[in-house]
XYZ file of C-alpha atoms in Angstrom:
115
model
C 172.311 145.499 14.369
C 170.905 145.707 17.706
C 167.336 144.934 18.644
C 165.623 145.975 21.745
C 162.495 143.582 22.444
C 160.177 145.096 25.694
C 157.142 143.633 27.072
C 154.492 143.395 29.758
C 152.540 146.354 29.266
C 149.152 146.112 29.102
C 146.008 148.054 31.184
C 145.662 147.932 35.360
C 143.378 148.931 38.056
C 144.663 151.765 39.899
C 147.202 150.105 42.936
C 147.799 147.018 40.699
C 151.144 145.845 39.728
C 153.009 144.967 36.043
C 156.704 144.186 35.055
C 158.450 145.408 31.770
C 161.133 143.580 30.463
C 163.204 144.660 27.788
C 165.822 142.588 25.804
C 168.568 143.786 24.025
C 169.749 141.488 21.269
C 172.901 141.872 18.538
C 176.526 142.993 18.184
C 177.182 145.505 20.580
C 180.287 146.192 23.747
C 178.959 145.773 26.963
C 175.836 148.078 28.004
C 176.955 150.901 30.922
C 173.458 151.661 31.243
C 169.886 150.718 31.114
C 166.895 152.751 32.011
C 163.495 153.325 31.190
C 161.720 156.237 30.278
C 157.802 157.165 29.512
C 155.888 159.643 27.303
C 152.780 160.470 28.825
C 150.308 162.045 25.281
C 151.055 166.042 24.719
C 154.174 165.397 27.264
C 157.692 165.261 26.805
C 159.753 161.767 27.198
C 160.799 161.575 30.694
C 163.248 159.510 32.943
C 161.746 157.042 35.239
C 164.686 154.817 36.411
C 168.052 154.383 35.428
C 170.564 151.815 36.186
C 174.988 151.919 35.529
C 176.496 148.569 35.524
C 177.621 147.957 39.110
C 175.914 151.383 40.104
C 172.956 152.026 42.255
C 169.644 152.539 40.394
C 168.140 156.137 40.346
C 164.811 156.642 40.264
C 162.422 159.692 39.369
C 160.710 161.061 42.461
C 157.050 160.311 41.289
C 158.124 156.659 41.455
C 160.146 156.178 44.294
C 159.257 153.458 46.776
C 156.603 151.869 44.010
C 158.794 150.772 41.015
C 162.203 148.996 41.372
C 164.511 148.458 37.923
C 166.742 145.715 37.585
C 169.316 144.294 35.013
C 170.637 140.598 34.111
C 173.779 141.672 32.320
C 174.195 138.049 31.441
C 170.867 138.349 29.566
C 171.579 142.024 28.143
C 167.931 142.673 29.688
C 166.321 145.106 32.056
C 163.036 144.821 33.767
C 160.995 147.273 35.659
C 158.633 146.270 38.671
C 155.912 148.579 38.725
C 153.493 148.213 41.817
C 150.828 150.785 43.407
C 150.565 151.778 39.861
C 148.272 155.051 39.720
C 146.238 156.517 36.676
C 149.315 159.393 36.056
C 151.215 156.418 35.433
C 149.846 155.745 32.268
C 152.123 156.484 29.470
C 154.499 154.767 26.557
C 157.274 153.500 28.384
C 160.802 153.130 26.448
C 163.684 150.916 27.202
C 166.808 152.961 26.469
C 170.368 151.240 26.426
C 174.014 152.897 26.214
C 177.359 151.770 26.314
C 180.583 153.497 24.289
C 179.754 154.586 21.367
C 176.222 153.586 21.251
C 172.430 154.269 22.461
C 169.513 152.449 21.913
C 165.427 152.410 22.074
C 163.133 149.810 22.149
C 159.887 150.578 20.417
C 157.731 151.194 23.565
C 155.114 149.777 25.428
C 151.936 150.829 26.080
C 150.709 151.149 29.850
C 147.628 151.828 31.363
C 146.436 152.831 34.742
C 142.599 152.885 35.174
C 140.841 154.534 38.009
């Protein structure tokens, strides 16, 4: 069974910075891609950055040039640098893993951006 372990949400001033992680654990084939989404209340689950194994990351355009996603493949984990964080950043924001035959969700982590 595969477990997906994020952390390092928590609640920021407006312009400051945090870092998810997110840890995938268990018997799995190697992970093609990582990504994190967010769920803003009353809103559907979005994309916020995406990364293929060997690929270029993609990025949604309300977070371009502020957050930067990264993987360790050695570590199955991906993080998320999130700086010049604004109060519409605030959401749930899910780890998402997929490889062949597989997809994954971590549980979510709460973040909040106070103004």
């Amino acid at each position: 069974q595969v477990q997906l372990v994020e952390s390092g949400g928590g609640l920021v001033q407006a312009g400051g910075s945090l870092r998810l992680s997110c840890a995938a654990s268990g018997s799995m084939s190697s992970i093609a891609a990582m990504g994190w989404y967010r769920q803003a209340p009353g809103k559907q689950r979005k994309l916020v950055a995406s990364m293929y194994r060997g690929g270029k990351p993609t990025y949604a355009y309300s977070v371009k040039g502020r957050f930067t996603i990264s993987r360790d493949n050695a570590k199955n984990t991906v993080y998320l640098q999130m700086n010049s964080l604004k109060p519409e950043d605030t959401a749930v924001y899910y780890c998402h893993i997929g490889g062949m035959g597989f997809s994954y969700w971590g549980q979510g982590t709460q973040v909040t951006v106070s103004s």
